[in-house]
Amino acid sequence: MRRIKAVVYGVGSMNSIATRMMLEKGVDIVGALARSPEKVGRDLGEVAGLGFETGVTVEDDPDRVLSSRQADIAVIAVASYMSDMYEHLRRCAEHGVNAVTIAEEALYPWNSSPMATAELDHIARRHGVTLTGTGHQDVYWVNLVSMVLATAHRIETVTGRASWNVDDFGPEVAKDQRVDTSVEDFDRWLAEADRPPSFGRNTLGALVEDLGLSVAAQESTTRPEVAKQRVPSKSLGMTVDTGRVIGFTDVDTVRSHEGVTLTFEMTGRLYLEGEADINDWTVTGEPELRLLNPAVPTGVTTCTQLVNRIPDVINAPPGFITIEKLPRLRYRAFPLGTYVRDGG
Ligand SMILES: NC(=O)c1ccc[n+]([C@@H]2O[C@H](COP(=O)([O-])OP(=O)(O)OC[C@H]3O[C@@H](n4cnc5c(N)ncnc54)[C@H](OP(=O)(O)O)[C@@H]3O)[C@@H](O)[C@H]2O)c1
């Protein structure tokens, strides 16, 4: 078995958990990248709150780290959208390093950022590496749903509803979910022409591709989730006042040329005491089907999927390879290097 060498790219909430999981699954961490002066120069174990030193110093020069460590893969958790991710992914590919990211748009960016994705695909192929987006969506919103749909004879509609707690993640996520903005500022932001794609749009893109269907029409609507009482935020270290935004809900609908309508309503907001994540999918047609996962631990399952995907990404052919083209995600009982094929 060969050992996998990984670079931790971004040391925030998610990659701190992923770092522990990688170390526990026999991955050698050969570099760590962050941005803020509070993190750079310190030991990764200390920054990630692991309670022990790893011997890896957090650095802020991605080109230097990616070009000098012979890493198999960069594990990236820094941003959500392809506009922010492009440079990070390009850099990894040009240094010949595979990359897996939890950037939500990277799950299936072919419809929302076709030019950037095609360019990255080209660069990755040229350098013989794979770029992939994964995260909580991988199993819960795409592959589990896909397996349930595989038990249908005829599908008319697929309707999903999911919610997750903004506070399970870091401040980057709270910012993206517009937490603590006024409703007027939220509406202004929504009216801007260049609003990034909803996570639901990319999720439905992956599902439609997985079903072998083609998109005839699609639409997205968004509504703010407004605090009905004061709501504390752990990740922002503050309390949001009544009447201010605590997140939002996107409703995405895709109609396929083949007559199937897929809808996904996804809420990311601060929770009140006692609330839990949901993942609830209903299928009409023959037969009627339902997939319901109460109380999904979305934060942790994001990191487990990011880590468990590492061997698949290393084994995959070069290019921007989206998850519906990868093998079914599997539990990894053994060190991750065990699952890397010769030549991977
Ligand atoms: N797909 C999924 O299921 C899923 C789930 C959770 C999160 N996400 C996404 O993953 C991203 C990270 O989430 P998180 O909760 O870990 O957020 P977070 O705690 O805010 O961490 C983000 C980290 O990225 C680092 N960073 C930003 N730009 C960087 C750059 N140019 N170079 C190096 N490091 C950089 C920041 O470093 P500094 O602290 O040094 O500034 C920060 O530590 C978010 O965009 C989030 O939406 C996806």
mmCIF file of C-alpha atoms and ligand atoms in Angstrom:
data_model
loop_
_atom_site.group_PDB
_atom_site.id
_atom_site.type_symbol
_atom_site.label_atom_id
_atom_site.label_comp_id
_atom_site.label_asym_id
_atom_site.label_seq_id
_atom_site.Cartn_x
_atom_site.Cartn_y
_atom_site.Cartn_z
ATOM 1 C CA MET A 1 0.000 0.000 0.000
ATOM 2 C CA ARG A 2 1.279 3.437 -0.781
ATOM 3 C CA ARG A 3 0.535 6.348 1.518
ATOM 4 C CA ILE A 4 -1.395 9.327 0.202
ATOM 5 C CA LYS A 5 0.237 12.736 0.503
ATOM 6 C CA ALA A 6 -2.229 15.615 0.881
ATOM 7 C CA VAL A 7 -2.151 19.386 1.181
ATOM 8 C CA VAL A 8 -4.787 20.927 3.449
ATOM 9 C CA TYR A 9 -5.890 23.978 1.449
ATOM 10 C CA GLY A 10 -7.735 26.378 3.783
ATOM 11 C CA VAL A 11 -7.759 25.670 7.511
ATOM 12 C CA GLY A 12 -11.270 26.642 8.563
ATOM 13 C CA SER A 13 -14.106 24.741 10.230
ATOM 14 C CA MET A 14 -14.465 21.978 7.657
ATOM 15 C CA ASN A 15 -10.824 21.335 6.868
ATOM 16 C CA SER A 16 -9.948 21.279 10.579
ATOM 17 C CA ILE A 17 -12.259 18.266 10.966
ATOM 18 C CA ALA A 18 -11.079 16.783 7.658
ATOM 19 C CA THR A 19 -7.442 17.102 8.819
ATOM 20 C CA ARG A 20 -8.139 14.920 11.856
ATOM 21 C CA MET A 21 -10.019 12.393 9.739
ATOM 22 C CA MET A 22 -7.218 12.226 7.142
ATOM 23 C CA LEU A 23 -4.571 11.667 9.822
ATOM 24 C CA GLU A 24 -6.722 8.929 11.368
ATOM 25 C CA LYS A 25 -7.038 7.294 7.934
ATOM 26 C CA GLY A 26 -3.284 7.140 7.297
ATOM 27 C CA VAL A 27 -2.888 10.198 5.058
ATOM 28 C CA ASP A 28 0.407 12.092 5.253
ATOM 29 C CA ILE A 29 -0.257 15.819 5.424
ATOM 30 C CA VAL A 30 2.626 17.427 3.538
ATOM 31 C CA GLY A 31 1.460 21.043 3.540
ATOM 32 C CA ALA A 32 -1.213 23.384 4.868
ATOM 33 C CA LEU A 33 -2.410 26.695 3.456
ATOM 34 C CA ALA A 34 -4.299 29.555 5.037
ATOM 35 C CA ARG A 35 -4.537 33.287 4.582
ATOM 36 C CA SER A 36 -4.815 35.134 7.876
ATOM 37 C CA PRO A 37 -1.716 36.137 9.866
ATOM 38 C CA GLU A 38 -3.257 34.505 12.965
ATOM 39 C CA LYS A 39 -2.926 31.088 11.304
ATOM 40 C CA VAL A 40 0.124 31.356 9.052
ATOM 41 C CA GLY A 41 3.386 30.226 10.706
ATOM 42 C CA ARG A 42 1.650 28.070 13.348
ATOM 43 C CA ASP A 43 1.449 24.288 13.505
ATOM 44 C CA LEU A 44 -1.525 22.818 11.633
ATOM 45 C CA GLY A 45 -2.543 20.739 14.665
ATOM 46 C CA GLU A 46 -2.743 23.843 16.801
ATOM 47 C CA VAL A 47 -4.690 25.886 14.187
ATOM 48 C CA ALA A 48 -7.101 23.001 13.560
ATOM 49 C CA GLY A 49 -7.592 22.504 17.322
ATOM 50 C CA LEU A 50 -6.412 18.887 17.236
ATOM 51 C CA GLY A 51 -4.737 19.047 20.649
ATOM 52 C CA PHE A 52 -1.382 17.870 19.290
ATOM 53 C CA GLU A 53 1.296 19.141 16.897
ATOM 54 C CA THR A 54 1.497 17.674 13.406
ATOM 55 C CA GLY A 55 4.929 19.033 12.452
ATOM 56 C CA VAL A 56 3.277 20.788 9.476
ATOM 57 C CA THR A 57 3.495 24.571 9.471
ATOM 58 C CA VAL A 58 0.599 26.549 7.996
ATOM 59 C CA GLU A 59 1.857 28.595 5.031
ATOM 60 C CA ASP A 60 0.352 31.218 2.750
ATOM 61 C CA ASP A 61 2.122 30.593 -0.576
ATOM 62 C CA PRO A 62 0.111 27.992 -2.551
ATOM 63 C CA ASP A 63 2.532 27.923 -5.482
ATOM 64 C CA ARG A 64 5.447 27.100 -3.223
ATOM 65 C CA VAL A 65 3.572 24.412 -1.307
ATOM 66 C CA LEU A 66 2.005 22.810 -4.390
ATOM 67 C CA SER A 67 5.252 22.768 -6.353
ATOM 68 C CA SER A 68 7.513 21.368 -3.647
ATOM 69 C CA ARG A 69 5.737 18.575 -1.733
ATOM 70 C CA GLN A 70 4.934 15.924 -4.375
ATOM 71 C CA ALA A 71 1.390 15.893 -3.011
ATOM 72 C CA ASP A 72 -1.141 13.478 -4.519
ATOM 73 C CA ILE A 73 -4.054 15.720 -3.705
ATOM 74 C CA ALA A 74 -5.076 19.119 -2.364
ATOM 75 C CA VAL A 75 -8.119 19.067 -0.087
ATOM 76 C CA ILE A 76 -9.709 22.479 -0.552
ATOM 77 C CA ALA A 77 -12.264 24.154 1.728
ATOM 78 C CA VAL A 78 -12.034 27.893 1.148
ATOM 79 C CA ALA A 79 -15.005 29.153 -0.883
ATOM 80 C CA SER A 80 -18.306 28.181 -2.503
ATOM 81 C CA TYR A 81 -18.370 29.502 -6.062
ATOM 82 C CA MET A 82 -16.366 28.834 -9.201
ATOM 83 C CA SER A 83 -15.483 32.518 -9.543
ATOM 84 C CA ASP A 84 -13.552 32.240 -6.260
ATOM 85 C CA MET A 85 -12.390 28.670 -6.830
ATOM 86 C CA TYR A 86 -10.986 29.044 -10.335
ATOM 87 C CA GLU A 87 -7.511 30.227 -9.299
ATOM 88 C CA HIS A 88 -7.167 27.638 -6.538
ATOM 89 C CA LEU A 89 -8.141 24.780 -8.853
ATOM 90 C CA ARG A 90 -6.044 26.071 -11.765
ATOM 91 C CA ARG A 91 -3.006 26.309 -9.493
ATOM 92 C CA CYS A 92 -3.417 22.735 -8.255
ATOM 93 C CA ALA A 93 -3.840 21.412 -11.791
ATOM 94 C CA GLU A 94 -0.870 23.327 -13.171
ATOM 95 C CA HIS A 95 1.333 21.961 -10.394
ATOM 96 C CA GLY A 96 0.163 18.434 -11.255
ATOM 97 C CA VAL A 97 -1.787 17.994 -8.005
ATOM 98 C CA ASN A 98 -5.281 16.432 -7.963
ATOM 99 C CA ALA A 99 -7.833 18.493 -6.058
ATOM 100 C CA VAL A 100 -11.045 17.720 -4.221
ATOM 101 C CA THR A 101 -13.142 20.571 -2.886
ATOM 102 C CA ILE A 102 -16.370 21.130 -0.988
ATOM 103 C CA ALA A 103 -17.078 24.339 -2.955
ATOM 104 C CA GLU A 104 -20.800 23.868 -3.554
ATOM 105 C CA GLU A 105 -20.823 25.057 -7.157
ATOM 106 C CA ALA A 106 -17.992 22.637 -8.008
ATOM 107 C CA LEU A 107 -20.370 19.705 -7.416
ATOM 108 C CA TYR A 108 -21.718 20.167 -10.940
ATOM 109 C CA PRO A 109 -20.516 23.461 -12.445
ATOM 110 C CA TRP A 110 -21.052 22.555 -16.113
ATOM 111 C CA ASN A 111 -24.326 24.520 -16.389
ATOM 112 C CA SER A 112 -23.631 27.439 -14.062
ATOM 113 C CA SER A 113 -19.984 28.169 -15.026
ATOM 114 C CA PRO A 114 -19.451 26.323 -18.301
ATOM 115 C CA MET A 115 -16.468 28.346 -19.562
ATOM 116 C CA ALA A 116 -14.471 28.194 -16.337
ATOM 117 C CA THR A 117 -15.234 24.484 -15.940
ATOM 118 C CA ALA A 118 -14.213 23.689 -19.514
ATOM 119 C CA GLU A 119 -10.962 25.628 -19.058
ATOM 120 C CA LEU A 120 -10.174 23.823 -15.818
ATOM 121 C CA ASP A 121 -11.084 20.509 -17.439
ATOM 122 C CA HIS A 122 -8.638 21.271 -20.241
ATOM 123 C CA ILE A 123 -5.830 22.299 -17.859
ATOM 124 C CA ALA A 124 -6.428 19.240 -15.675
ATOM 125 C CA ARG A 125 -6.309 16.884 -18.677
ATOM 126 C CA ARG A 126 -3.118 18.520 -19.898
ATOM 127 C CA HIS A 127 -1.471 17.950 -16.525
ATOM 128 C CA GLY A 128 -2.947 14.482 -15.973
ATOM 129 C CA VAL A 129 -4.868 15.341 -12.794
ATOM 130 C CA THR A 130 -8.483 15.234 -11.581
ATOM 131 C CA LEU A 131 -10.543 18.067 -10.107
ATOM 132 C CA THR A 132 -13.750 17.144 -8.258
ATOM 133 C CA GLY A 133 -16.382 18.839 -6.115
ATOM 134 C CA THR A 134 -18.014 16.833 -3.327
ATOM 135 C CA GLY A 135 -19.452 17.556 0.117
ATOM 136 C CA HIS A 136 -22.722 16.854 1.851
ATOM 137 C CA GLN A 137 -24.584 16.913 -1.467
ATOM 138 C CA ASP A 138 -22.614 13.972 -2.848
ATOM 139 C CA VAL A 139 -24.501 11.194 -1.048
ATOM 140 C CA TYR A 140 -27.490 12.932 0.567
ATOM 141 C CA TRP A 141 -28.729 15.065 -2.317
ATOM 142 C CA VAL A 142 -27.430 13.184 -5.359
ATOM 143 C CA ASN A 143 -26.383 9.572 -4.860
ATOM 144 C CA LEU A 144 -29.002 8.499 -2.277
ATOM 145 C CA VAL A 145 -31.702 10.175 -4.357
ATOM 146 C CA SER A 146 -30.330 8.555 -7.481
ATOM 147 C CA MET A 147 -30.514 5.094 -5.852
ATOM 148 C CA VAL A 148 -34.125 5.689 -4.812
ATOM 149 C CA LEU A 149 -34.982 6.863 -8.336
ATOM 150 C CA ALA A 150 -33.437 3.655 -9.639
ATOM 151 C CA THR A 151 -36.346 1.824 -7.979
ATOM 152 C CA ALA A 152 -38.928 3.692 -10.089
ATOM 153 C CA HIS A 153 -40.579 2.493 -13.275
ATOM 154 C CA ARG A 154 -41.740 5.963 -14.328
ATOM 155 C CA ILE A 155 -40.864 9.329 -12.771
ATOM 156 C CA GLU A 156 -43.104 12.403 -13.027
ATOM 157 C CA THR A 157 -41.763 14.672 -10.287
ATOM 158 C CA VAL A 158 -38.875 14.634 -7.852
ATOM 159 C CA THR A 159 -39.237 17.067 -4.957
ATOM 160 C CA GLY A 160 -36.516 17.552 -2.363
ATOM 161 C CA ARG A 161 -36.449 19.636 0.789
ATOM 162 C CA ALA A 162 -33.324 20.058 2.878
ATOM 163 C CA SER A 163 -32.193 22.323 5.654
ATOM 164 C CA TRP A 164 -28.870 22.857 7.366
ATOM 165 C CA ASN A 165 -27.638 25.021 10.201
ATOM 166 C CA VAL A 166 -25.369 27.894 9.193
ATOM 167 C CA ASP A 167 -23.744 27.619 12.631
ATOM 168 C CA ASP A 168 -22.348 24.157 11.875
ATOM 169 C CA PHE A 169 -19.852 25.874 9.574
ATOM 170 C CA GLY A 170 -17.422 28.766 9.685
ATOM 171 C CA PRO A 171 -17.905 32.516 9.195
ATOM 172 C CA GLU A 172 -17.366 32.172 5.409
ATOM 173 C CA VAL A 173 -20.649 30.265 5.204
ATOM 174 C CA ALA A 174 -22.538 32.699 7.467
ATOM 175 C CA LYS A 175 -21.395 35.528 5.190
ATOM 176 C CA ASP A 176 -22.554 33.660 2.071
ATOM 177 C CA GLN A 177 -25.959 33.038 3.715
ATOM 178 C CA ARG A 178 -26.307 36.798 4.363
ATOM 179 C CA VAL A 179 -26.670 36.284 8.113
ATOM 180 C CA ASP A 180 -27.289 39.534 10.023
ATOM 181 C CA THR A 181 -28.145 41.642 6.972
ATOM 182 C CA SER A 182 -31.338 43.692 6.930
ATOM 183 C CA VAL A 183 -34.207 42.469 4.725
ATOM 184 C CA GLU A 184 -33.738 45.590 2.543
ATOM 185 C CA ASP A 185 -30.030 44.782 2.019
ATOM 186 C CA PHE A 186 -30.962 41.167 1.287
ATOM 187 C CA ASP A 187 -33.508 42.222 -1.356
ATOM 188 C CA ARG A 188 -30.953 44.571 -2.926
ATOM 189 C CA TRP A 189 -28.375 41.766 -3.038
ATOM 190 C CA LEU A 190 -30.976 39.437 -4.570
ATOM 191 C CA ALA A 191 -31.804 41.961 -7.270
ATOM 192 C CA GLU A 192 -28.160 42.172 -8.367
ATOM 193 C CA ALA A 193 -27.674 40.617 -11.773
ATOM 194 C CA ASP A 194 -24.565 38.649 -10.857
ATOM 195 C CA ARG A 195 -25.879 36.611 -7.928
ATOM 196 C CA PRO A 196 -23.987 33.318 -7.776
ATOM 197 C CA PRO A 197 -25.882 30.107 -8.577
ATOM 198 C CA SER A 198 -27.893 28.475 -5.806
ATOM 199 C CA PHE A 199 -26.451 25.241 -4.391
ATOM 200 C CA GLY A 200 -29.713 23.587 -5.449
ATOM 201 C CA ARG A 201 -29.128 24.432 -9.080
ATOM 202 C CA ASN A 202 -25.827 22.533 -9.092
ATOM 203 C CA THR A 203 -27.378 19.664 -7.146
ATOM 204 C CA LEU A 204 -30.216 19.306 -9.658
ATOM 205 C CA GLY A 205 -27.666 19.601 -12.487
ATOM 206 C CA ALA A 206 -25.847 16.536 -11.123
ATOM 207 C CA LEU A 207 -29.134 14.625 -10.661
ATOM 208 C CA VAL A 208 -30.365 15.417 -14.184
ATOM 209 C CA GLU A 209 -27.020 14.322 -15.635
ATOM 210 C CA ASP A 210 -27.095 11.159 -13.518
ATOM 211 C CA LEU A 211 -30.602 10.344 -14.801
ATOM 212 C CA GLY A 212 -29.428 10.837 -18.381
ATOM 213 C CA LEU A 213 -32.046 13.574 -18.921
ATOM 214 C CA SER A 214 -31.603 16.997 -20.529
ATOM 215 C CA VAL A 215 -32.675 20.383 -19.200
ATOM 216 C CA ALA A 216 -35.544 22.097 -21.065
ATOM 217 C CA ALA A 217 -36.133 24.927 -18.574
ATOM 218 C CA GLN A 218 -35.004 25.926 -15.132
ATOM 219 C CA GLU A 219 -35.846 28.605 -12.600
ATOM 220 C CA SER A 220 -34.699 29.666 -9.141
ATOM 221 C CA THR A 221 -36.485 31.732 -6.530
ATOM 222 C CA THR A 222 -35.098 32.831 -3.190
ATOM 223 C CA ARG A 223 -36.675 34.055 0.019
ATOM 224 C CA PRO A 224 -34.955 35.390 3.120
ATOM 225 C CA GLU A 225 -35.391 33.603 6.445
ATOM 226 C CA VAL A 226 -36.058 36.306 9.008
ATOM 227 C CA ALA A 227 -35.447 36.082 12.780
ATOM 228 C CA LYS A 228 -38.735 35.936 14.709
ATOM 229 C CA GLN A 229 -36.766 36.301 17.933
ATOM 230 C CA ARG A 230 -33.135 37.097 18.776
ATOM 231 C CA VAL A 231 -30.952 34.232 17.456
ATOM 232 C CA PRO A 232 -27.382 33.615 18.658
ATOM 233 C CA SER A 233 -24.686 32.719 16.096
ATOM 234 C CA LYS A 234 -21.708 30.718 17.300
ATOM 235 C CA SER A 235 -19.736 31.102 14.068
ATOM 236 C CA LEU A 236 -20.152 34.884 14.020
ATOM 237 C CA GLY A 237 -19.834 35.252 17.788
ATOM 238 C CA MET A 238 -22.899 37.510 18.012
ATOM 239 C CA THR A 239 -26.683 37.543 18.347
ATOM 240 C CA VAL A 240 -28.878 38.445 15.355
ATOM 241 C CA ASP A 241 -31.704 40.813 16.240
ATOM 242 C CA THR A 242 -35.379 40.109 15.573
ATOM 243 C CA GLY A 243 -36.357 41.142 12.027
ATOM 244 C CA ARG A 244 -32.885 40.605 10.543
ATOM 245 C CA VAL A 245 -31.871 37.862 8.124
ATOM 246 C CA ILE A 246 -30.715 34.488 9.560
ATOM 247 C CA GLY A 247 -30.206 32.790 6.164
ATOM 248 C CA PHE A 248 -32.294 32.032 3.105
ATOM 249 C CA THR A 249 -34.205 29.396 1.154
ATOM 250 C CA ASP A 250 -33.622 28.706 -2.524
ATOM 251 C CA VAL A 251 -36.252 26.890 -4.565
ATOM 252 C CA ASP A 252 -34.873 25.475 -7.811
ATOM 253 C CA THR A 253 -36.965 23.803 -10.478
ATOM 254 C CA VAL A 254 -35.752 21.985 -13.562
ATOM 255 C CA ARG A 255 -38.078 20.680 -16.273
ATOM 256 C CA SER A 256 -36.504 18.072 -18.482
ATOM 257 C CA HIS A 257 -37.223 17.498 -22.172
ATOM 258 C CA GLU A 258 -38.316 14.008 -21.157
ATOM 259 C CA GLY A 259 -41.196 15.357 -19.005
ATOM 260 C CA VAL A 260 -39.697 15.016 -15.519
ATOM 261 C CA THR A 261 -39.883 18.001 -13.152
ATOM 262 C CA LEU A 262 -37.315 18.201 -10.373
ATOM 263 C CA THR A 263 -37.662 20.709 -7.526
ATOM 264 C CA PHE A 264 -35.290 21.288 -4.657
ATOM 265 C CA GLU A 265 -36.000 23.602 -1.734
ATOM 266 C CA MET A 266 -32.893 24.195 0.317
ATOM 267 C CA THR A 267 -32.732 26.261 3.493
ATOM 268 C CA GLY A 268 -29.464 27.335 5.091
ATOM 269 C CA ARG A 269 -30.107 29.397 8.213
ATOM 270 C CA LEU A 270 -29.350 29.765 11.905
ATOM 271 C CA TYR A 271 -31.363 27.322 13.991
ATOM 272 C CA LEU A 272 -33.228 27.809 17.203
ATOM 273 C CA GLU A 273 -32.662 25.407 20.102
ATOM 274 C CA GLY A 274 -33.950 21.899 19.277
ATOM 275 C CA GLU A 275 -34.072 22.246 15.474
ATOM 276 C CA ALA A 276 -32.243 19.655 13.332
ATOM 277 C CA ASP A 277 -31.209 19.199 9.684
ATOM 278 C CA ILE A 278 -33.645 17.467 7.372
ATOM 279 C CA ASN A 279 -33.343 15.713 4.026
ATOM 280 C CA ASP A 280 -36.721 14.773 2.563
ATOM 281 C CA TRP A 281 -37.379 13.671 -1.033
ATOM 282 C CA THR A 282 -40.713 12.662 -2.604
ATOM 283 C CA VAL A 283 -41.085 11.041 -5.998
ATOM 284 C CA THR A 284 -44.338 10.814 -7.964
ATOM 285 C CA GLY A 285 -44.905 8.394 -10.846
ATOM 286 C CA GLU A 286 -44.902 4.654 -10.543
ATOM 287 C CA PRO A 287 -44.553 3.924 -7.700
ATOM 288 C CA GLU A 288 -44.669 6.910 -5.312
ATOM 289 C CA LEU A 289 -41.418 6.991 -3.328
ATOM 290 C CA ARG A 290 -40.047 8.789 -0.293
ATOM 291 C CA LEU A 291 -36.553 9.270 1.139
ATOM 292 C CA LEU A 292 -36.459 10.871 4.577
ATOM 293 C CA ASN A 293 -33.379 11.316 6.762
ATOM 294 C CA PRO A 294 -34.247 13.046 10.019
ATOM 295 C CA ALA A 295 -31.495 14.901 11.919
ATOM 296 C CA VAL A 296 -28.642 14.567 9.415
ATOM 297 C CA PRO A 297 -25.298 15.746 10.892
ATOM 298 C CA THR A 298 -24.497 17.830 7.794
ATOM 299 C CA GLY A 299 -21.248 19.391 9.058
ATOM 300 C CA VAL A 300 -19.610 16.066 9.840
ATOM 301 C CA THR A 301 -20.978 14.282 6.765
ATOM 302 C CA THR A 302 -19.492 17.054 4.644
ATOM 303 C CA CYS A 303 -16.038 16.216 5.982
ATOM 304 C CA THR A 304 -16.464 12.428 5.871
ATOM 305 C CA GLN A 305 -17.457 12.621 2.228
ATOM 306 C CA LEU A 306 -14.605 15.006 1.418
ATOM 307 C CA VAL A 307 -12.125 12.553 2.980
ATOM 308 C CA ASN A 308 -13.728 9.315 1.726
ATOM 309 C CA ARG A 309 -13.704 10.675 -1.836
ATOM 310 C CA ILE A 310 -9.910 11.153 -1.850
ATOM 311 C CA PRO A 311 -9.044 7.700 -3.328
ATOM 312 C CA ASP A 312 -11.770 8.040 -5.993
ATOM 313 C CA VAL A 313 -10.361 11.382 -7.124
ATOM 314 C CA ILE A 314 -6.800 10.047 -7.268
ATOM 315 C CA ASN A 315 -8.015 6.967 -9.221
ATOM 316 C CA ALA A 316 -10.214 8.946 -11.644
ATOM 317 C CA PRO A 317 -9.243 9.851 -15.199
ATOM 318 C CA PRO A 318 -7.854 13.376 -15.728
ATOM 319 C CA GLY A 319 -10.207 16.311 -16.127
ATOM 320 C CA PHE A 320 -12.961 18.077 -14.193
ATOM 321 C CA ILE A 321 -14.732 14.891 -13.142
ATOM 322 C CA THR A 322 -18.066 15.429 -11.400
ATOM 323 C CA ILE A 323 -19.358 12.943 -8.805
ATOM 324 C CA GLU A 324 -21.991 11.233 -10.958
ATOM 325 C CA LYS A 325 -19.028 9.923 -13.018
ATOM 326 C CA LEU A 326 -17.185 8.556 -9.953
ATOM 327 C CA PRO A 327 -17.847 5.188 -8.305
ATOM 328 C CA ARG A 328 -20.446 5.017 -5.539
ATOM 329 C CA LEU A 329 -18.948 6.539 -2.392
ATOM 330 C CA ARG A 330 -17.859 3.864 0.081
ATOM 331 C CA TYR A 331 -17.017 3.606 3.751
ATOM 332 C CA ARG A 332 -13.234 3.456 4.195
ATOM 333 C CA ALA A 333 -12.377 0.904 6.867
ATOM 334 C CA PHE A 334 -8.641 0.971 6.112
ATOM 335 C CA PRO A 335 -5.981 3.628 5.461
ATOM 336 C CA LEU A 336 -7.021 5.611 2.373
ATOM 337 C CA GLY A 337 -3.895 4.538 0.459
ATOM 338 C CA THR A 338 -5.339 0.989 0.443
ATOM 339 C CA TYR A 339 -7.972 2.142 -2.038
ATOM 340 C CA VAL A 340 -5.585 3.767 -4.537
ATOM 341 C CA ARG A 341 -5.072 1.645 -7.641
ATOM 342 C CA ASP A 342 -1.644 1.187 -9.251
ATOM 343 C CA GLY A 343 -1.034 4.203 -11.446
ATOM 344 C CA GLY A 344 -3.623 6.217 -9.497
HETATM 345 N N1 LIG B 1 -20.367 21.178 -0.075
HETATM 346 C C1 LIG B 1 -20.632 21.165 1.197
HETATM 347 O O1 LIG B 1 -21.299 20.267 1.679
HETATM 348 C C2 LIG B 1 -20.109 22.245 2.087
HETATM 349 C C3 LIG B 1 -20.313 22.135 3.471
HETATM 350 C C4 LIG B 1 -19.719 23.093 4.297
HETATM 351 C C5 LIG B 1 -19.011 24.146 3.759
HETATM 352 N N2 LIG B 1 -18.882 24.238 2.398
HETATM 353 C C6 LIG B 1 -18.138 25.370 1.815
HETATM 354 O O2 LIG B 1 -16.773 25.215 2.087
HETATM 355 C C7 LIG B 1 -16.162 26.481 2.332
HETATM 356 C C8 LIG B 1 -15.427 26.421 3.656
HETATM 357 O O3 LIG B 1 -16.347 26.206 4.705
HETATM 358 P P1 LIG B 1 -15.898 26.356 6.239
HETATM 359 O O4 LIG B 1 -17.088 26.098 7.066
HETATM 360 O O5 LIG B 1 -14.674 25.562 6.497
HETATM 361 O O6 LIG B 1 -15.561 27.922 6.249
HETATM 362 P P2 LIG B 1 -14.553 28.725 7.172
HETATM 363 O O7 LIG B 1 -14.465 28.137 8.540
HETATM 364 O O8 LIG B 1 -14.911 30.160 7.046
HETATM 365 O O9 LIG B 1 -13.137 28.431 6.511
HETATM 366 C C9 LIG B 1 -12.733 28.916 5.289
HETATM 367 C C10 LIG B 1 -11.245 28.968 5.323
HETATM 368 O O10 LIG B 1 -10.771 29.258 4.021
HETATM 369 C C11 LIG B 1 -9.590 29.988 4.177
HETATM 370 N N3 LIG B 1 -9.300 30.738 2.971
HETATM 371 C C12 LIG B 1 -10.098 31.594 2.304
HETATM 372 N N4 LIG B 1 -9.467 32.061 1.213
HETATM 373 C C13 LIG B 1 -8.243 31.488 1.205
HETATM 374 C C14 LIG B 1 -7.126 31.582 0.359
HETATM 375 N N5 LIG B 1 -7.129 32.375 -0.694
HETATM 376 N N6 LIG B 1 -6.014 30.843 0.650
HETATM 377 C C15 LIG B 1 -5.987 30.037 1.721
HETATM 378 N N7 LIG B 1 -7.027 29.897 2.582
HETATM 379 C C16 LIG B 1 -8.136 30.639 2.328
HETATM 380 C C17 LIG B 1 -9.833 30.907 5.360
HETATM 381 O O11 LIG B 1 -8.586 31.143 5.914
HETATM 382 P P3 LIG B 1 -8.273 32.310 6.973
HETATM 383 O O12 LIG B 1 -9.022 31.907 8.217
HETATM 384 O O13 LIG B 1 -6.806 32.215 7.118
HETATM 385 O O14 LIG B 1 -8.782 33.587 6.380
HETATM 386 C C18 LIG B 1 -10.736 30.059 6.245
HETATM 387 O O15 LIG B 1 -10.027 29.445 7.284
HETATM 388 C C19 LIG B 1 -17.313 27.503 2.316
HETATM 389 O O16 LIG B 1 -17.334 28.183 1.085
HETATM 390 C C20 LIG B 1 -18.557 26.655 2.463
HETATM 391 O O17 LIG B 1 -19.699 27.212 1.854
HETATM 392 C C21 LIG B 1 -19.403 23.304 1.570
#
